[in-house]
PDB file of C-alpha atoms and ligand atoms in Angstrom:
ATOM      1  CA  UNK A  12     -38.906  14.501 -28.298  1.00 45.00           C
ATOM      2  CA  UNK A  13     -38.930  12.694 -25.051  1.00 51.00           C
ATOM      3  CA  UNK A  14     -35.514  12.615 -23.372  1.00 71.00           C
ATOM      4  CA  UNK A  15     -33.152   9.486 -23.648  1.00 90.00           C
ATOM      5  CA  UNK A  16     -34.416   7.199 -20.654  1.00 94.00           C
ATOM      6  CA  UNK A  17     -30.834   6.044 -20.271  1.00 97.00           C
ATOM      7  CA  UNK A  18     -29.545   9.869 -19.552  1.00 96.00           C
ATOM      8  CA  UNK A  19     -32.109   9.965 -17.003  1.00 96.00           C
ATOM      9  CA  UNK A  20     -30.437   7.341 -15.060  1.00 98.00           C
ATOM     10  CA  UNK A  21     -27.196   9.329 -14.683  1.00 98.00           C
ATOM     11  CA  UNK A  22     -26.328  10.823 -11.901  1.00 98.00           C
ATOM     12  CA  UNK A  23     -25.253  14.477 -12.087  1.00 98.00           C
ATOM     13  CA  UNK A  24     -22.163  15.079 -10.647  1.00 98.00           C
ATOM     14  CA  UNK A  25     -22.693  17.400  -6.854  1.00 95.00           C
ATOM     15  CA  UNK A  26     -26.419  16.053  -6.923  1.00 97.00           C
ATOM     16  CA  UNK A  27     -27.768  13.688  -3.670  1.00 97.00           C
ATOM     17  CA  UNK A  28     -29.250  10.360  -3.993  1.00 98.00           C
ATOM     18  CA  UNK A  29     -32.452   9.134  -2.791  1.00 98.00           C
ATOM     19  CA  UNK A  30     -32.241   5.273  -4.179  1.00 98.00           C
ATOM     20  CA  UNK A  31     -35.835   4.980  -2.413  1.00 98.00           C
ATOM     21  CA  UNK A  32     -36.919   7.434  -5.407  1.00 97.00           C
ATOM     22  CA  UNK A  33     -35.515   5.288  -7.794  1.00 98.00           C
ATOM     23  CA  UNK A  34     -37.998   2.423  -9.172  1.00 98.00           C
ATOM     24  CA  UNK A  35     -36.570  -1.061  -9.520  1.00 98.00           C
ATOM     25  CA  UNK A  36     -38.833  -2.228 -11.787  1.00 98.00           C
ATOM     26  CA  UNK A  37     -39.392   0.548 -14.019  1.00 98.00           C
ATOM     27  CA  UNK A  38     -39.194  -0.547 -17.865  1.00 98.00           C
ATOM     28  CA  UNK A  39     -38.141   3.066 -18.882  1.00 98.00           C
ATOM     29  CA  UNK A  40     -41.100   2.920 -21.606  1.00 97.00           C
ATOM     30  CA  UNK A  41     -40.108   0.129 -23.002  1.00 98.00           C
ATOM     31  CA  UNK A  42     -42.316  -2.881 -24.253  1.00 98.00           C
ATOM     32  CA  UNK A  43     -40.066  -6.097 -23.418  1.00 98.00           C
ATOM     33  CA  UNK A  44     -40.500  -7.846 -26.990  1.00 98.00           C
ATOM     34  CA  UNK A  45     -38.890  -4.662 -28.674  1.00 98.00           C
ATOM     35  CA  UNK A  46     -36.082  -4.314 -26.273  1.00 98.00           C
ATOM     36  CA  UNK A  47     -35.006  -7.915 -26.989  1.00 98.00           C
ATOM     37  CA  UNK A  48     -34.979  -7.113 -30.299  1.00 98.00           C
ATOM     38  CA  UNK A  49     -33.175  -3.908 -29.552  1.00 98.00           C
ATOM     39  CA  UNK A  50     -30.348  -5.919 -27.286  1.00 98.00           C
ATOM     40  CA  UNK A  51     -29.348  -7.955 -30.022  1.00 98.00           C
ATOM     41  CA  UNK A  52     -29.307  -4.782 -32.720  1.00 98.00           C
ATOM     42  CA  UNK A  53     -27.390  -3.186 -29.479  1.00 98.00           C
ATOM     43  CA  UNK A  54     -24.780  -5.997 -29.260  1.00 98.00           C
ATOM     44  CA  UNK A  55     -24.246  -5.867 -33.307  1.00 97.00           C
ATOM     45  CA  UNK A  56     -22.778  -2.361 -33.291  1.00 98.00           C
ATOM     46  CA  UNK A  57     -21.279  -3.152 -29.907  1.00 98.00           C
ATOM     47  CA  UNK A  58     -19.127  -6.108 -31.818  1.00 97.00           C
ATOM     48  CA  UNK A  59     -18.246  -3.351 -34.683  1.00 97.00           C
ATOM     49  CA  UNK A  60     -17.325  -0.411 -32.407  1.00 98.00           C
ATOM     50  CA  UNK A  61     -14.949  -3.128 -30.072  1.00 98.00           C
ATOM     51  CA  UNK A  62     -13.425  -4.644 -33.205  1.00 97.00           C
ATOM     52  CA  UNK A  63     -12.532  -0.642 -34.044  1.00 98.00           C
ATOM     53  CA  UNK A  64     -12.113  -0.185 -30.610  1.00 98.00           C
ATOM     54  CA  UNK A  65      -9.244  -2.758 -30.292  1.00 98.00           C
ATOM     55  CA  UNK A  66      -7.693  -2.235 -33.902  1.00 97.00           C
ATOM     56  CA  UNK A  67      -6.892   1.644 -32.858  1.00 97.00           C
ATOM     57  CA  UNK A  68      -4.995   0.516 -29.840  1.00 97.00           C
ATOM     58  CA  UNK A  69      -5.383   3.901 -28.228  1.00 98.00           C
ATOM     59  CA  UNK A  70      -7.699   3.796 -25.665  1.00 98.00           C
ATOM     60  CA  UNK A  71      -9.685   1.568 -23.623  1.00 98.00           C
ATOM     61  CA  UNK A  72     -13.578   1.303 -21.752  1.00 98.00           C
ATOM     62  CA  UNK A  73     -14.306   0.230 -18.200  1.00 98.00           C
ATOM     63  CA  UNK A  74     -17.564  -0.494 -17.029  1.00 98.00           C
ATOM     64  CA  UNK A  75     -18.134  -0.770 -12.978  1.00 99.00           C
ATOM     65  CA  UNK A  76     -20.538  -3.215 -11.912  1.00 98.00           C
ATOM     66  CA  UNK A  77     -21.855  -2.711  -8.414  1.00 98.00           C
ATOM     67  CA  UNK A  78     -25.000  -3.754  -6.871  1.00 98.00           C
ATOM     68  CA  UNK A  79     -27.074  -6.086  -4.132  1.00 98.00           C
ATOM     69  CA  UNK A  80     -26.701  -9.641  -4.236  1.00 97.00           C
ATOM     70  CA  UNK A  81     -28.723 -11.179  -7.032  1.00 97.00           C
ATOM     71  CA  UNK A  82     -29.367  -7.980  -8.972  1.00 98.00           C
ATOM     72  CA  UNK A  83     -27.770  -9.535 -12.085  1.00 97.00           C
ATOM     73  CA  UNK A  84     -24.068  -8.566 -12.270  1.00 98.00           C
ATOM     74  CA  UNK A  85     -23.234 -11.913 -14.085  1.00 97.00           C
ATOM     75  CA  UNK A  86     -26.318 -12.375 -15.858  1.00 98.00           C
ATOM     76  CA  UNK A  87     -25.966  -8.864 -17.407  1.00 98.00           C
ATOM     77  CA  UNK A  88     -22.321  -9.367 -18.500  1.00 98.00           C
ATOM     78  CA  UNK A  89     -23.189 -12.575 -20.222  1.00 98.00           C
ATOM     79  CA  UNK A  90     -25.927 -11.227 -21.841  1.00 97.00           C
ATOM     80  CA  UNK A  91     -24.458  -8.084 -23.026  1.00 97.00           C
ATOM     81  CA  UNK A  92     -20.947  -9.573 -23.918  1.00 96.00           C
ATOM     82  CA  UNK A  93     -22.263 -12.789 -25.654  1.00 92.00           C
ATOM     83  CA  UNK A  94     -20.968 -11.315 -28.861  1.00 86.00           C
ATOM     84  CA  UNK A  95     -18.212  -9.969 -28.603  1.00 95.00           C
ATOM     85  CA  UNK A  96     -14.432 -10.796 -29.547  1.00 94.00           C
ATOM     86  CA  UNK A  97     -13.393 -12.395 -26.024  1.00 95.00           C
ATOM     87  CA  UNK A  98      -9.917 -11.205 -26.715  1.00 95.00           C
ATOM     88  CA  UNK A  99     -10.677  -7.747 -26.500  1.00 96.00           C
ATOM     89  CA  UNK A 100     -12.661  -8.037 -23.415  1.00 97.00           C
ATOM     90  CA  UNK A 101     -11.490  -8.382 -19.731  1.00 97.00           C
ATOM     91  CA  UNK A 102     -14.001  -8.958 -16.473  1.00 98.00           C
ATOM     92  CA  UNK A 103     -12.528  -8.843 -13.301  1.00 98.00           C
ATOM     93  CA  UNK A 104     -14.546 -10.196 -10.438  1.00 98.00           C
ATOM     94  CA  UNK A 105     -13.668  -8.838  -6.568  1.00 98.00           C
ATOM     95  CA  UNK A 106     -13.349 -11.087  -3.624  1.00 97.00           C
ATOM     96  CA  UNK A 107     -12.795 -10.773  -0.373  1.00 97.00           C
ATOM     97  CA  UNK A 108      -9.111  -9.477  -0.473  1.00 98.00           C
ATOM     98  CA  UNK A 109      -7.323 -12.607   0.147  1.00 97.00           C
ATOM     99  CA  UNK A 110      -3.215 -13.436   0.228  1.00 97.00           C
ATOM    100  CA  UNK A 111      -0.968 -10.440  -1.184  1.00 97.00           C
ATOM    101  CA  UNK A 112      -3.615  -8.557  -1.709  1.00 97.00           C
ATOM    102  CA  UNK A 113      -4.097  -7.728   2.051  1.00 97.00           C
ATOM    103  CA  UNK A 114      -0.672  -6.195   2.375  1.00 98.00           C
ATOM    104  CA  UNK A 115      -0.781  -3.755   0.165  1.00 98.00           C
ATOM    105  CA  UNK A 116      -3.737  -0.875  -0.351  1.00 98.00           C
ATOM    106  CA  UNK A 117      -6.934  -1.339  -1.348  1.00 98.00           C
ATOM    107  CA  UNK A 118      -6.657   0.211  -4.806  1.00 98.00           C
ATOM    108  CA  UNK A 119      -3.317  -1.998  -5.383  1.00 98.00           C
ATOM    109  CA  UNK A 120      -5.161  -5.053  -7.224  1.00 98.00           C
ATOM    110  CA  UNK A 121      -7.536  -2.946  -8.649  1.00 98.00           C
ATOM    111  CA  UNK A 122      -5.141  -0.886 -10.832  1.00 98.00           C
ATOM    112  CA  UNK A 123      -3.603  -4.078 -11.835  1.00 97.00           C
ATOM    113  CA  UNK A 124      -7.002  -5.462 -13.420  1.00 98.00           C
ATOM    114  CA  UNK A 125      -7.784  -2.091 -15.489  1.00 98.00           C
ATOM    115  CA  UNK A 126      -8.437  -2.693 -18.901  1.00 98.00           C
ATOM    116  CA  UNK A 127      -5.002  -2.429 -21.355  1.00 98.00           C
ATOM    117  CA  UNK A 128      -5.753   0.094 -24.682  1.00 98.00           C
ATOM    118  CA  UNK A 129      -7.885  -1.542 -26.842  1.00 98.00           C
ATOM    119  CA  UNK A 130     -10.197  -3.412 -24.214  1.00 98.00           C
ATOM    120  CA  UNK A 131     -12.864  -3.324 -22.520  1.00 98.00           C
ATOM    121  CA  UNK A 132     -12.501  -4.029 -18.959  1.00 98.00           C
ATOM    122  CA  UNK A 133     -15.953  -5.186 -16.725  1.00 98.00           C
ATOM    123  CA  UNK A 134     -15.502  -4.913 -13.401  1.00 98.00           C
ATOM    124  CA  UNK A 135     -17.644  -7.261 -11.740  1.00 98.00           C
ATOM    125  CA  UNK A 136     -17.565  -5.822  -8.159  1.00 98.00           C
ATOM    126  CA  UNK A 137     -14.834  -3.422  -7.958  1.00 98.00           C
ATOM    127  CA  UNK A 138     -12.743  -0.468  -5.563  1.00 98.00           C
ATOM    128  CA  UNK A 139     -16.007   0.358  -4.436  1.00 99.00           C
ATOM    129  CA  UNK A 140     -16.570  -2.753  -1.949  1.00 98.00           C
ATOM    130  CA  UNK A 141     -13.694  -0.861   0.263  1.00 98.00           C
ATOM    131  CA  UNK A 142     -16.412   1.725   0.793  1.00 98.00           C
ATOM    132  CA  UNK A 143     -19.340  -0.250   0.888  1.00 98.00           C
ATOM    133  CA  UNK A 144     -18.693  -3.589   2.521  1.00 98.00           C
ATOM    134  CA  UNK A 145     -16.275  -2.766   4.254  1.00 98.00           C
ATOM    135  CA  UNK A 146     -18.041   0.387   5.766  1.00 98.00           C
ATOM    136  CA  UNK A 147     -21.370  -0.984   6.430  1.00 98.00           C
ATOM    137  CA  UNK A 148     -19.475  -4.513   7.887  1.00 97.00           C
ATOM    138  CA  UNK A 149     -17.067  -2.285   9.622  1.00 98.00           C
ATOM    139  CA  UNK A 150     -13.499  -3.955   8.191  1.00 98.00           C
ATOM    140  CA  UNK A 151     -12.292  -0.745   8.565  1.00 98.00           C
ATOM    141  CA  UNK A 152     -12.515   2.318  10.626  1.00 98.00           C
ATOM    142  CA  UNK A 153     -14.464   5.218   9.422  1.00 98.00           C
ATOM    143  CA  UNK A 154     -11.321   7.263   9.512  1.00 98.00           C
ATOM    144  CA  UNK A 155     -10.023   5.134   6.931  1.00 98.00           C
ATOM    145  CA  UNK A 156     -12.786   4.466   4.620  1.00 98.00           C
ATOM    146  CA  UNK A 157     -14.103   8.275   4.575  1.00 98.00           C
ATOM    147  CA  UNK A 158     -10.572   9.194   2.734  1.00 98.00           C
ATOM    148  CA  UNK A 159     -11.502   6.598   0.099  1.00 98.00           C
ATOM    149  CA  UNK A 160     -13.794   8.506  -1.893  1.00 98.00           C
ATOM    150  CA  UNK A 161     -11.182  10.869  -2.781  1.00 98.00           C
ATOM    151  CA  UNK A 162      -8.985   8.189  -3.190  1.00 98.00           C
ATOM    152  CA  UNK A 163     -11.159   6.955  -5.715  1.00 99.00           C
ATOM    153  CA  UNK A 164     -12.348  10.091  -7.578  1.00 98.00           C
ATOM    154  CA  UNK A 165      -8.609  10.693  -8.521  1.00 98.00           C
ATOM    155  CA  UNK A 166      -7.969   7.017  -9.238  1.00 99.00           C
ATOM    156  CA  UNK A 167     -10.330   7.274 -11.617  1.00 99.00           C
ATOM    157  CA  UNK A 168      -9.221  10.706 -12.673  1.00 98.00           C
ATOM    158  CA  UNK A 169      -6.142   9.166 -13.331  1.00 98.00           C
ATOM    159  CA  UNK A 170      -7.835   6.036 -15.373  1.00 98.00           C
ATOM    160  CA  UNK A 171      -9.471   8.818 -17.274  1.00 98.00           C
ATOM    161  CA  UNK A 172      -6.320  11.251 -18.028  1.00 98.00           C
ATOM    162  CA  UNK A 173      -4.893   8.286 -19.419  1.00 98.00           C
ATOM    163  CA  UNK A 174      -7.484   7.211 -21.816  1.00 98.00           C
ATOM    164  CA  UNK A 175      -9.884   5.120 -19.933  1.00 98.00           C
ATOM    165  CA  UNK A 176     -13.361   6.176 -20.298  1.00 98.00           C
ATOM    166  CA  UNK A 177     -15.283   5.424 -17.209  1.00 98.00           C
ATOM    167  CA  UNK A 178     -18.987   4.210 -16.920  1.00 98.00           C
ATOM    168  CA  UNK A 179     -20.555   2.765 -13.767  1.00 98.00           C
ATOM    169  CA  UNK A 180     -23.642   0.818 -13.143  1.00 99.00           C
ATOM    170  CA  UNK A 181     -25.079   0.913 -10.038  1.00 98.00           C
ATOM    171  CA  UNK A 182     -27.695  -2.487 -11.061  1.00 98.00           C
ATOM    172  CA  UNK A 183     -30.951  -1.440  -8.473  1.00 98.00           C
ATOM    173  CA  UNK A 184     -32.913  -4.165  -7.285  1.00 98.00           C
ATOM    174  CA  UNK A 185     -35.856  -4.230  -4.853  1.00 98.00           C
ATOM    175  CA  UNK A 186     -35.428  -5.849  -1.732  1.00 98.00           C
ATOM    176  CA  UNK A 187     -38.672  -8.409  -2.290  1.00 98.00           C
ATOM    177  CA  UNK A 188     -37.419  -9.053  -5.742  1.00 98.00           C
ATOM    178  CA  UNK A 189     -33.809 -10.031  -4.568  1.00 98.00           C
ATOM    179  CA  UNK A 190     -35.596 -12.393  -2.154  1.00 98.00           C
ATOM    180  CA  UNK A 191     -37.288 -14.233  -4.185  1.00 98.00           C
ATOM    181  CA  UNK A 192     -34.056 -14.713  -6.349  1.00 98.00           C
ATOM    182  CA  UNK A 193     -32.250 -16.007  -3.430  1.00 97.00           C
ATOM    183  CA  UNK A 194     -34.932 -18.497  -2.510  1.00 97.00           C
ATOM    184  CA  UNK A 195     -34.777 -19.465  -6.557  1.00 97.00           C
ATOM    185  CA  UNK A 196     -30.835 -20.082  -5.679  1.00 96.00           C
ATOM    186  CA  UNK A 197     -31.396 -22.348  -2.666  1.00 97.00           C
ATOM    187  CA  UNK A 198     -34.288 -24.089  -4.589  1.00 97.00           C
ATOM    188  CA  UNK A 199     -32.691 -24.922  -7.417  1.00 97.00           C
ATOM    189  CA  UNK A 200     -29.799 -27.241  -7.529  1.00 97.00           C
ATOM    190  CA  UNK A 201     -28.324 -25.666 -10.459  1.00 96.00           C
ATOM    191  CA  UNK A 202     -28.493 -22.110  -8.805  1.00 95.00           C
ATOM    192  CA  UNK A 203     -27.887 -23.145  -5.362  1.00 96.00           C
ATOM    193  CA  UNK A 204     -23.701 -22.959  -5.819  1.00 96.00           C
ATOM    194  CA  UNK A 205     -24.020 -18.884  -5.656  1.00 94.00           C
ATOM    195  CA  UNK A 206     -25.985 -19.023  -2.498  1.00 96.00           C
ATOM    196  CA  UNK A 207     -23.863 -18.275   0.328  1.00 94.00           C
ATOM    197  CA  UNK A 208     -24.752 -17.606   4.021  1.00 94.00           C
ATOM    198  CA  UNK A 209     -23.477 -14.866   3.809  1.00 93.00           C
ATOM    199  CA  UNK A 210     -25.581 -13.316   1.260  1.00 95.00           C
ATOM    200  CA  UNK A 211     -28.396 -12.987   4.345  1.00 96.00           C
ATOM    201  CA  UNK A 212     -26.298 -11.231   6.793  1.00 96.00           C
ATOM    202  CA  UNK A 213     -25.767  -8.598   3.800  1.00 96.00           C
ATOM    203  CA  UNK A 214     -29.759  -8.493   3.128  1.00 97.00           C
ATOM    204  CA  UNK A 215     -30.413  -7.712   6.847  1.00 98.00           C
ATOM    205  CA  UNK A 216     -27.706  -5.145   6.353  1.00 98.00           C
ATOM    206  CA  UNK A 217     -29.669  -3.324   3.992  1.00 98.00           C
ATOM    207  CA  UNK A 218     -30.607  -0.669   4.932  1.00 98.00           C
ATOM    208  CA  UNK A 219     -27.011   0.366   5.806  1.00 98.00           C
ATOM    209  CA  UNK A 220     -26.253  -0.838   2.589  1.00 98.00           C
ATOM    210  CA  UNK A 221     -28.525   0.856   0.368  1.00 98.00           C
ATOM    211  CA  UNK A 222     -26.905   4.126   2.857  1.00 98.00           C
ATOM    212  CA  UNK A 223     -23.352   3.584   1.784  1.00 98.00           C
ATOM    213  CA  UNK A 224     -24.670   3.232  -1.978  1.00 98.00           C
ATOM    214  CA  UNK A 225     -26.635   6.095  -1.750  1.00 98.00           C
ATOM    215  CA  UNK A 226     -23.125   8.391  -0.302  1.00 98.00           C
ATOM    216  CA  UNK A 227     -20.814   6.361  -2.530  1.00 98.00           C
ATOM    217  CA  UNK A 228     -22.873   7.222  -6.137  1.00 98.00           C
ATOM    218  CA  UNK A 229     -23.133  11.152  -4.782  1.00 98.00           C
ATOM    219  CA  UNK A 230     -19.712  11.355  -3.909  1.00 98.00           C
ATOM    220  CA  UNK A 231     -18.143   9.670  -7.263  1.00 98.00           C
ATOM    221  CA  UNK A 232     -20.109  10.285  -9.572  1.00 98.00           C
ATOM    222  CA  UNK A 233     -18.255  12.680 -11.846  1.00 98.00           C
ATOM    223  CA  UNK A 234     -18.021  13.901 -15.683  1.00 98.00           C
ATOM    224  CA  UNK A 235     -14.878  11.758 -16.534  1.00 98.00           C
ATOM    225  CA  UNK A 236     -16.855   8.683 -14.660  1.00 98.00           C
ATOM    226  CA  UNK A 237     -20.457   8.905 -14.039  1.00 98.00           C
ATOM    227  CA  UNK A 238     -22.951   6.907 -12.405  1.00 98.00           C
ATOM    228  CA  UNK A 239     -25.796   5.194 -13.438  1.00 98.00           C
ATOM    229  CA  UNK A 240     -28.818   3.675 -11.559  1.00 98.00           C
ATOM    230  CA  UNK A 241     -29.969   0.974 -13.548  1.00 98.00           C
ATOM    231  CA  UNK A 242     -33.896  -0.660 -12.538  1.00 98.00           C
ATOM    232  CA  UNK A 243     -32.564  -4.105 -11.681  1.00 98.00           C
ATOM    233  CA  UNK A 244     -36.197  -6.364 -11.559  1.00 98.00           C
ATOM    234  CA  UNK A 245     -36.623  -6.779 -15.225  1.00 98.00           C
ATOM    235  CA  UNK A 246     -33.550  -8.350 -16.400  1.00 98.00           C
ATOM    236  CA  UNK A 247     -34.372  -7.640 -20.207  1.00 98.00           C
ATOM    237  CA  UNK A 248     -34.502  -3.475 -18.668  1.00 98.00           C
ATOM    238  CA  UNK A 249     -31.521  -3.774 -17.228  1.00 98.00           C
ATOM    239  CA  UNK A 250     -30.034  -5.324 -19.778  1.00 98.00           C
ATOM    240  CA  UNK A 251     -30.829  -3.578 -22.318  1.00 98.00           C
ATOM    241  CA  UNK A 252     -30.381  -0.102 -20.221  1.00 98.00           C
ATOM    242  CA  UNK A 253     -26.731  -1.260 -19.473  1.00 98.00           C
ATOM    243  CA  UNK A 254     -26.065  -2.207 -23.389  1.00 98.00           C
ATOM    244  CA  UNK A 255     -26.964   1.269 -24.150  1.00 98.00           C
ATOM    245  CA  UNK A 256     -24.904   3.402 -21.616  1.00 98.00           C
ATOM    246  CA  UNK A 257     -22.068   1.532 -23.043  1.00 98.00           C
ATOM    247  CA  UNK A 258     -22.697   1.437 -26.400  1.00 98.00           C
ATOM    248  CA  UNK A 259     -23.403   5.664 -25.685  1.00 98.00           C
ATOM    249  CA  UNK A 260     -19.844   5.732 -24.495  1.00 98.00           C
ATOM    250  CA  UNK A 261     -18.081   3.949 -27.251  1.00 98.00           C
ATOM    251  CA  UNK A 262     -20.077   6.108 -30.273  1.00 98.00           C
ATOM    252  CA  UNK A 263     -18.465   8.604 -28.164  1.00 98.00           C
ATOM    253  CA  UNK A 264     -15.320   7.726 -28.677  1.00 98.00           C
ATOM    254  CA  UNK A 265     -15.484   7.200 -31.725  1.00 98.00           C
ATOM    255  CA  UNK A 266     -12.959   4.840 -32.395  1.00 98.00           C
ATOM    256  CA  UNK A 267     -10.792   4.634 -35.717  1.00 97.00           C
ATOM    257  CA  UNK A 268      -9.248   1.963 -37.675  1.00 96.00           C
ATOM    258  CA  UNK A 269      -5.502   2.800 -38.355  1.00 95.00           C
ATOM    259  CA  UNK A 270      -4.496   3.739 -41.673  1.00 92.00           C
ATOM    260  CA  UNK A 271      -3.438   1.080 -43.864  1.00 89.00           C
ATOM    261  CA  UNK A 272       0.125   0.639 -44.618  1.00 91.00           C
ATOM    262  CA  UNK A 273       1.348   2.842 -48.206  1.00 92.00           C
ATOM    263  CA  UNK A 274       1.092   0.823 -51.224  1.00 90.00           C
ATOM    264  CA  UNK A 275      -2.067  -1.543 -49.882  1.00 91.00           C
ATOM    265  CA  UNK A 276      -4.987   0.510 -51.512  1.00 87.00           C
ATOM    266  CA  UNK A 277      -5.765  -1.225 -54.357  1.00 89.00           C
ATOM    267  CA  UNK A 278      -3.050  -4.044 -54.204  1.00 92.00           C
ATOM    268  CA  UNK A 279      -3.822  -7.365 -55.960  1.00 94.00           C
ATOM    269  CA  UNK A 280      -2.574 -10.439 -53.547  1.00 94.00           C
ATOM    270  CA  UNK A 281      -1.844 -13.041 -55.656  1.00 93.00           C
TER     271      UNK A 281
HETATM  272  P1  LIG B 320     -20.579 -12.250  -6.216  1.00 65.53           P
HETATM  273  O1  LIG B 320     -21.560 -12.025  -5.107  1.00 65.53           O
HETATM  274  O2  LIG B 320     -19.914 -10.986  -6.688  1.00 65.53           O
HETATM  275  O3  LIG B 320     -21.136 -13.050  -7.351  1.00 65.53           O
HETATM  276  P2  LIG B 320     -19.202 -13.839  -4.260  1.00 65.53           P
HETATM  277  O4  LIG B 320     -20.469 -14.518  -3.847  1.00 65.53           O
HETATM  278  O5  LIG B 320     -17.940 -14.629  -4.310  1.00 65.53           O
HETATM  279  O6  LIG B 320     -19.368 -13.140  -5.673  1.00 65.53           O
HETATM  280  O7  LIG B 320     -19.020 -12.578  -3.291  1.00 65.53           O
HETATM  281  C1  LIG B 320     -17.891 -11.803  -3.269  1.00 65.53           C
HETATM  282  C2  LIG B 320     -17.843 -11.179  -1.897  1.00 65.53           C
HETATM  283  O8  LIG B 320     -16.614 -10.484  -1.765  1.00 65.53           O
HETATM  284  C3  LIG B 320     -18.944 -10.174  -1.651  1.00 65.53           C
HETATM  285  O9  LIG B 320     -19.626 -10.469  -0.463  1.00 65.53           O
HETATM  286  C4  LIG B 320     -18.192  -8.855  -1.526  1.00 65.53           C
HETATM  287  O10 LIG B 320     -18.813  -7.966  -0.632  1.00 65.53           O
HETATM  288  C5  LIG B 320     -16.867  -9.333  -1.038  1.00 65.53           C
HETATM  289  N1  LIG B 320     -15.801  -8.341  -1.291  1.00 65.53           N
HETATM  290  C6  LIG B 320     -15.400  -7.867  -2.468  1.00 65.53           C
HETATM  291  N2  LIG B 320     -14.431  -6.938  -2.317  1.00 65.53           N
HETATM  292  C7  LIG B 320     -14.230  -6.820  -0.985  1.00 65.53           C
HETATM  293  C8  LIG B 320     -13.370  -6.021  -0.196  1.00 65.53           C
HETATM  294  N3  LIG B 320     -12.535  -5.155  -0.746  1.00 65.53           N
HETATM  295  N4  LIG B 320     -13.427  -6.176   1.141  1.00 65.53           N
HETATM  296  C9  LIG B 320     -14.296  -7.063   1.692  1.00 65.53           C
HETATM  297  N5  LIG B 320     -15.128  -7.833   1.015  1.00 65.53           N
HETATM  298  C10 LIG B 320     -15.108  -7.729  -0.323  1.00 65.53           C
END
């Protein structure tokens, strides 16, 4: 049997990264009328696995988004999360650290936003913009951002040894694909509110970018929280590629409904 497409976009832990190997349009085999179909089939035992998820109370799920601009980071938590009970859900979106936030370390209002037991937690940019950004921009010093990725590994070891299960998406996009996405988001006036200036100083970055990526996903990508490169072009493959790692990780888990009180088997409620 052919192996799981999804476990070939993992990154094994101690292995180097060449994201110029890695297709962004690949469909992974995939014909795009059955993985819509397979989405929403996805998303149905997603919505039974978080209800069980969030009734055990135990243990919780965070998924770190990272990518390019216009790779999809919103348009894949909508479409994956559609379905699901918002209350057990959180997504946290990263900004530019901004008030509080700048006096205190970099993993300060990131700890803050991981998910409680029960949830999920999205991270829609996350910890890992104070070694990409902030590298390639050069907000801080190399001496400083070079500690980070131990910083992070035990962060997330932490996370982990707590009962957080960690899963991170690296969404991959091609560098023609995201510009004609940005030229949709100046055309259109309904798109044009996520365009920022800004967004072309990073795309003539990116080469340094896809660099600090590349050293980033080698150097964090462990057992207890592995990476993921998911082929960003085709929004239903990335999708659907992203449903499945986390789906993967919750029949993992396993979660289970607590026992009912004594005495309710079997009652009549009158
Ligand atoms: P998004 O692109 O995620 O939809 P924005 O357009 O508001 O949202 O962009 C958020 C910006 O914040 C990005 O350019 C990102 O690089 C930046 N950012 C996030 N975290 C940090 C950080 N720790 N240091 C510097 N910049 C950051």
């Amino acid at each position: 049997m052919a192996k799981d497409p999804v476990a070939r976009l993992r990154v094994a832990p101690g292995t180097k990264v060449d994201l110029g190997r890695h297709a962004t349009d690949a469909t992974l085999g995939w014909e795009k009328e059955w993985a819509l179909e397979e989405l929403e089939r996805a998303k149905e035992r997603l919505d039974v696995l978080q209800a069980r998820l969030y009734a055990e109370e135990q243990r919780s799920v965070l998924l770190v988004l990272q990518a390019m601009d216009a790779a999809g980071k919103d348009g894949t938590i909508r479409s994956i999360l559609s379905g699901l009970n918002p209350a057990g859900v959180h997504v946290a979106s990263f900004k530019v650290p901004g008030g509080r936030e700048t006096q205190h370390d970099y993993l300060w209002r990131v700890h803050e936003q991981a998910p409680a037991k029960g949830h999920i937690g999205v991270f829609n940019r996350s910890h890992y913009e104070d070694v990409l950004v902030v590298r390639v921009k050069g907000f801080a010093p190399k001496a400083v951002w070079s500690k980070r990725y131990e910083h992070i590994r035990e962060f997330e070891q932490l996370l982990a040894d707590e009962g957080t299960r960690i899963v991170k998406c690296f969404l991959h996009v091609g560098k023609d694909e995201q510009r004609e996405r940005l030229q949709e988001r100046v055309d259109d006036p309904e798109k044009r509110w996520k365009f920022r200036m800004g967004d072309l100083d990073d795309r003539a970055l990116w080469p340094k970018f896809q660099r600090a990526y590349e050293d980033a996903l080698e150097r964090t990508s462990t057992k207890y929280a592995p990476w993921y490169v998911v082929p960003a072009d085709r929004n239903w493959v990335r999708n659907l590629a992203v449903a499945k790692i986390l789906l993967g990780v919750l029949e993992d888990m396993d979660p289970q409904l607590p026992p009912p009180e004594d005495g309710i088997e079997g009652l009549v409620v009158r």
